[in-house]
Tab-separated table of C-alpha atoms and ligand atoms in Angstrom:
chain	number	residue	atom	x	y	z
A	1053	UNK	CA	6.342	-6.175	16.646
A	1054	UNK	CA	6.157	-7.420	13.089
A	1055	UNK	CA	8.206	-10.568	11.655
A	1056	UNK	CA	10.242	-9.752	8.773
A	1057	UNK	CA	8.099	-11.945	6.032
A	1058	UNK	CA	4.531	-9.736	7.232
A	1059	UNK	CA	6.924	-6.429	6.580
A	1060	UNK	CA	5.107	-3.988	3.883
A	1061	UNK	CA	7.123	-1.935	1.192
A	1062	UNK	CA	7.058	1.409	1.757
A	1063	UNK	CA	6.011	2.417	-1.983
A	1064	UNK	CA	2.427	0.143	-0.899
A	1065	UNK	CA	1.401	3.402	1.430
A	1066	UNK	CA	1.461	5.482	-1.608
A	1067	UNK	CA	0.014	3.346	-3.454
A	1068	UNK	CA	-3.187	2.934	-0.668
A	1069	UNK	CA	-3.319	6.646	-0.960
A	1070	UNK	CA	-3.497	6.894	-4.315
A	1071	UNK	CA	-6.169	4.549	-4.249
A	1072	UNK	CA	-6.700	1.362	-1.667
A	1073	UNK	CA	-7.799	-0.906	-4.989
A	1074	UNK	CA	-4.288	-0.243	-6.613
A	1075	UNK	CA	-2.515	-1.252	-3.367
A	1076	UNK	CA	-3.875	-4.369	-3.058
A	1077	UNK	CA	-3.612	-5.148	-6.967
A	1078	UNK	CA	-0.060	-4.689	-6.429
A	1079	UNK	CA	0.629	-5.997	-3.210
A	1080	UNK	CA	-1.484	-8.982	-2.794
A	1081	UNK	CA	-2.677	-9.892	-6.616
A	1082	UNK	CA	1.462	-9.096	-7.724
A	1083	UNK	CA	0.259	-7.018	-10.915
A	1084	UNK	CA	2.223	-4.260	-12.077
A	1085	UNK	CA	2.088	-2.401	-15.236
A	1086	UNK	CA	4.120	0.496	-16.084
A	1087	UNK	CA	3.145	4.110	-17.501
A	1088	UNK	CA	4.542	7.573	-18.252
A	1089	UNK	CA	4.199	8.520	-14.583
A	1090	UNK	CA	5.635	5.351	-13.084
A	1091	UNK	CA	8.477	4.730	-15.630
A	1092	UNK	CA	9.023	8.919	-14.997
A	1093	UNK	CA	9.687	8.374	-11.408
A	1094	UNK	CA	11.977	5.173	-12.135
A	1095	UNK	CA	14.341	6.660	-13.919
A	1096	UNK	CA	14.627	9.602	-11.769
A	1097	UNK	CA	15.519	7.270	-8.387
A	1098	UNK	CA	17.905	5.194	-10.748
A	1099	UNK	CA	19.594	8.411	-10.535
A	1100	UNK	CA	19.493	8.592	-6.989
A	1101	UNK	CA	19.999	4.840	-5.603
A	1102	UNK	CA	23.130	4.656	-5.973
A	1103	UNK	CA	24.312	3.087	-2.541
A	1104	UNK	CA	27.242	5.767	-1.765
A	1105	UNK	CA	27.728	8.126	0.957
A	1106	UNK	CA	29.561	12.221	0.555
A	1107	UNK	CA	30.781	14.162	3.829
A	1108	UNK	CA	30.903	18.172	2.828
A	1109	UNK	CA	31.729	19.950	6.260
A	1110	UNK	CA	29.432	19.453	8.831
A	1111	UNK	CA	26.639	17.531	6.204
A	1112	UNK	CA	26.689	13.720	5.379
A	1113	UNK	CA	24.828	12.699	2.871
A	1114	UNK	CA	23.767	8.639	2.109
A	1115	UNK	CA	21.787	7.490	-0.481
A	1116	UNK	CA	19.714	4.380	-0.854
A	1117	UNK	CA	19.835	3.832	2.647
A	1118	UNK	CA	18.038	0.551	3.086
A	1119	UNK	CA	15.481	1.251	6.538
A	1120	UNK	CA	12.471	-0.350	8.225
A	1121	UNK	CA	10.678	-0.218	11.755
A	1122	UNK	CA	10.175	-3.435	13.052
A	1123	UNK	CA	7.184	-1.260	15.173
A	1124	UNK	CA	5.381	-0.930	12.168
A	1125	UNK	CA	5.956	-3.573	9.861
A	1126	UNK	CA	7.462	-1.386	7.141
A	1127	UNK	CA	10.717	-2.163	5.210
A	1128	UNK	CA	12.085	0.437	2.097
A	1129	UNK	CA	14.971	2.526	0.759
A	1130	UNK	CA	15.398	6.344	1.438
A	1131	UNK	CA	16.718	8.649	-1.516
A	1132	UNK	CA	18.738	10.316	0.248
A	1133	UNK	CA	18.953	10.388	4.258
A	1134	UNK	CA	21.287	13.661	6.064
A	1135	UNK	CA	23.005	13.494	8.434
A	1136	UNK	CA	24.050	17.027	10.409
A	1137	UNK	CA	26.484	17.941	12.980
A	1138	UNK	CA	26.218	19.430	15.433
A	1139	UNK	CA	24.185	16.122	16.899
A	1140	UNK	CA	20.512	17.189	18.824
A	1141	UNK	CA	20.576	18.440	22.117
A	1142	UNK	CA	20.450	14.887	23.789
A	1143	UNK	CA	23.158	13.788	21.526
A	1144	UNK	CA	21.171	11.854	19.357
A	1145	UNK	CA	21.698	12.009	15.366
A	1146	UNK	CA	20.347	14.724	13.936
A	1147	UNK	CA	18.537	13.148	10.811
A	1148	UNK	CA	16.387	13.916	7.782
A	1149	UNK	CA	15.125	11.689	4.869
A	1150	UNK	CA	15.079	13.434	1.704
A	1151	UNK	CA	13.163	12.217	-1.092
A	1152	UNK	CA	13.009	12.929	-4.956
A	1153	UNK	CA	10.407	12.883	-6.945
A	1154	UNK	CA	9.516	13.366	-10.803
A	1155	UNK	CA	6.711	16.065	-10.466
A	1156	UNK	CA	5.719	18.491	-8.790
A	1157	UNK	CA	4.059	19.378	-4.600
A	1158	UNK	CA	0.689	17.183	-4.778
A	1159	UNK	CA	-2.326	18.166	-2.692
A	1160	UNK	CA	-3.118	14.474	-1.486
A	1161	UNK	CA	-0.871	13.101	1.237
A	1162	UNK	CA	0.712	10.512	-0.848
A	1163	UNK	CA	4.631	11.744	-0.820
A	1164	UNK	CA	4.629	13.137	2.852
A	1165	UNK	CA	3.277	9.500	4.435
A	1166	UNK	CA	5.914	8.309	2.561
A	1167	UNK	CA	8.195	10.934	3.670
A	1168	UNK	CA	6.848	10.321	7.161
A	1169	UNK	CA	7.042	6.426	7.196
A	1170	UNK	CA	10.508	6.890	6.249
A	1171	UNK	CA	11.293	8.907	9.325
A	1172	UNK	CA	9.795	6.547	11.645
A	1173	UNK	CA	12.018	3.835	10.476
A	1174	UNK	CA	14.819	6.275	10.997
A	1175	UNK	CA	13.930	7.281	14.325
A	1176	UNK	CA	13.433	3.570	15.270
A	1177	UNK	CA	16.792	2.800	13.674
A	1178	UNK	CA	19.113	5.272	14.968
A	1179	UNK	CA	17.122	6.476	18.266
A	1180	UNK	CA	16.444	9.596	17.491
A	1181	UNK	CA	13.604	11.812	16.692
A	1182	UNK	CA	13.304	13.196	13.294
A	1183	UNK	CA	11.260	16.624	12.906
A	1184	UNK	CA	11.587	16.987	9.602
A	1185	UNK	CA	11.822	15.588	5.666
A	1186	UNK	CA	12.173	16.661	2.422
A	1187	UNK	CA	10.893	16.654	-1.191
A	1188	UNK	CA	13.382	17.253	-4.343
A	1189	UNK	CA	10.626	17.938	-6.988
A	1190	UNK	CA	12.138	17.473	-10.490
A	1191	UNK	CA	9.923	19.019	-12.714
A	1192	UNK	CA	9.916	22.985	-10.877
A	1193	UNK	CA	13.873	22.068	-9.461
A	1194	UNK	CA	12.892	23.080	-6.091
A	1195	UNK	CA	13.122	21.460	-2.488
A	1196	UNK	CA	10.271	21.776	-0.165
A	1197	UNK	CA	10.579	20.938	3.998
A	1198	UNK	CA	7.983	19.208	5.173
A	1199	UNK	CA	7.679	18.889	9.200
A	1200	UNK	CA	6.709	15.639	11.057
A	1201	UNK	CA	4.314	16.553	13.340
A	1202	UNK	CA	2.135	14.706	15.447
A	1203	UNK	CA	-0.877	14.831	12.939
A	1204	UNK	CA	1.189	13.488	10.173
A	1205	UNK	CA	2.479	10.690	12.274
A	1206	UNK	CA	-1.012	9.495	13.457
A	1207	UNK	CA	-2.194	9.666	9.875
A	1208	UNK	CA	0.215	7.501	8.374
A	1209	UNK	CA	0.060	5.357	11.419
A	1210	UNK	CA	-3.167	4.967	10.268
A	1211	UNK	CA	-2.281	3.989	6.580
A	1212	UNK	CA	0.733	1.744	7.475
A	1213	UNK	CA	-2.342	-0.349	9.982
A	1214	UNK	CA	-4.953	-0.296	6.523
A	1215	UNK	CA	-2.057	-1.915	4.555
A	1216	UNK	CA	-1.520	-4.249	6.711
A	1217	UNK	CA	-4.669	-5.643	6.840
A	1218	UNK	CA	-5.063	-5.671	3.182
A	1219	UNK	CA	-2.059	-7.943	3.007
A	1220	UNK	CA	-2.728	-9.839	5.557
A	1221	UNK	CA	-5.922	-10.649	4.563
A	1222	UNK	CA	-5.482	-10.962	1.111
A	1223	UNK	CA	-8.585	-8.781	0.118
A	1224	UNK	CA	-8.499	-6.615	-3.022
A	1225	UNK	CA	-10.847	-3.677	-2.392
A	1226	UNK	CA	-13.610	-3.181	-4.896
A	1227	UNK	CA	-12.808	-0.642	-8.062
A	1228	UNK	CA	-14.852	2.666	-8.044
A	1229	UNK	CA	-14.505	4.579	-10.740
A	1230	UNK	CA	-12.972	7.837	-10.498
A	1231	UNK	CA	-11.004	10.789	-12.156
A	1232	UNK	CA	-7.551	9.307	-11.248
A	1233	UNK	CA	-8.028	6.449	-12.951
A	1234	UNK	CA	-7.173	8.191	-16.218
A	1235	UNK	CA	-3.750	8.352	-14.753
A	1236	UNK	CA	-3.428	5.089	-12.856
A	1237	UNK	CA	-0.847	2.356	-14.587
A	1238	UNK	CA	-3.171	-0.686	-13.948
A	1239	UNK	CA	-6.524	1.397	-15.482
A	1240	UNK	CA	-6.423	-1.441	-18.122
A	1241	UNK	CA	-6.019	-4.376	-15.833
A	1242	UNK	CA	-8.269	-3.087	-13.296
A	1243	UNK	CA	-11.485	-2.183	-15.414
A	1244	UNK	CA	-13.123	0.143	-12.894
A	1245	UNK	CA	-16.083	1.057	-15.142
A	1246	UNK	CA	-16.513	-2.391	-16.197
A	1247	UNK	CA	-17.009	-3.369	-12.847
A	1248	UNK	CA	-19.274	-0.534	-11.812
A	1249	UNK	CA	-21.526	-1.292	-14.669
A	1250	UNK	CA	-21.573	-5.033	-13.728
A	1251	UNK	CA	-22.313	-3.911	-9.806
A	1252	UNK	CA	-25.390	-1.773	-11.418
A	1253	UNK	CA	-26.596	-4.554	-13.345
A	1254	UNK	CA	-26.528	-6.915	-10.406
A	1255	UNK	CA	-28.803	-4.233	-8.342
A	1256	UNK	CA	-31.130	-3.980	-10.961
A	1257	UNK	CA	-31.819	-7.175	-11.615
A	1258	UNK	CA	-32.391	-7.744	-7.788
A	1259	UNK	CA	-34.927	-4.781	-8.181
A	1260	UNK	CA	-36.706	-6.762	-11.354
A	1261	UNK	CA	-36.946	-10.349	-9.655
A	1262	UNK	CA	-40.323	-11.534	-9.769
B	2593	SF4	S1	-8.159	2.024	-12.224
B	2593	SF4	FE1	-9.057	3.301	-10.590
B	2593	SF4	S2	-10.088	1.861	-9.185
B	2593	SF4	FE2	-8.657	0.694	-10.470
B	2593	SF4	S3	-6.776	0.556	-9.319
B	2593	SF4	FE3	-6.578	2.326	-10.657
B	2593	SF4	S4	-7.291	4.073	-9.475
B	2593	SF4	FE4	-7.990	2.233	-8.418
């Protein structure tokens, strides 16, 4: 069990999976910068956390649910979290957390740990099992199901226990340079070639002591 002040944001898991460097930049070192991609997303979930609740028939729908797992060590906001009637065959709530996002269905696991991290809370919060999530991708319109199985669980198990111990022990990864840095908001701040070069220079002159 986790105290509240060692509690991790949920956006840090996404961040680790973008790239573990980022994650601690941002969640030990504080630094943020914004770019098209970050201030994209922003002002789609202004849309969306807006703190209110709708019932249509047998679907209620709440948005900007605040949630956490005290399990885990994990505290966030859901989009958009549904509830259905009937309730699941053990009379538990039948849940799902939906999320929106700017773009479009990546092929790294970024959204669905999120996604999945945000069921866990759920499931700890309301004892219940959720099976599945969802993605509301902006840019093709489209909503796409994503089940929580048991590999998905272990995996971001697995993440939530790697953030944690970056934050807890205060230790910025190194910066390797790769493709995604192109698109990363704290390219400028981070200087991943710069520090590559530097690491290079340091071996070689090792190589050339006398
Ligand atoms: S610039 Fe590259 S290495 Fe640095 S934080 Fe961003 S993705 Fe990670």
């Amino acid at each position: 069990m986790f105290t509240e002040d060692e509690y991790i944001q949920l956006s840090a898991l996404q961040h680790y999976v973008f790239c573990p460097r980022q994650c601690g930049l941002i969640h030990v070192e504080d630094v943020w910068h914004e770019n098209v991609f970050t201030v994209r997303g922003d002002i789609l979930h202004e849309k969306v956390d807006t703190d209110t609740y709708e019932t249509r028939g047998t679907l209620k729908t709440v948005r900007g649910l605040r949630i956490h797992s005290t399990r885990l060590g994990i505290v966030g906001r859901a989009d958009v979290v549904e509830f259905r009637k009937p309730t699941n065959a053990d009379g538990s709530p039948d849940v799902m957390p939906v999320e929106f996002k700017a773009g479009q269905p990546k092929d790294d696991l970024s959204d669905k740990v999120q996604l999945c991290a945000q069921a866990l809370c759920l499931e700890e919060m309301m004892n219940t099992q959720v099976k599945r999530g969802a993605f509301f991708y902006g840019k093709i319109r489209r909503r796409v199901q994503v089940e929580i199985d048991d590999g998905l669980r272990k995996q971001t198990e697995e993440i939530i226990a790697a953030v944690h111990e970056i934050v807890s022990q205060k230790k910025v990864p190194a910066a390797q340079y790769e493709k995604k840095c192109r698109n990363c908001s704290l390219l400028d701040i981070c200087m991943p070639k710069a520090m590559n070069e530097k690491k290079l220079k340091g071996h070689m002159n090792e190589l050339y002591v006398p």
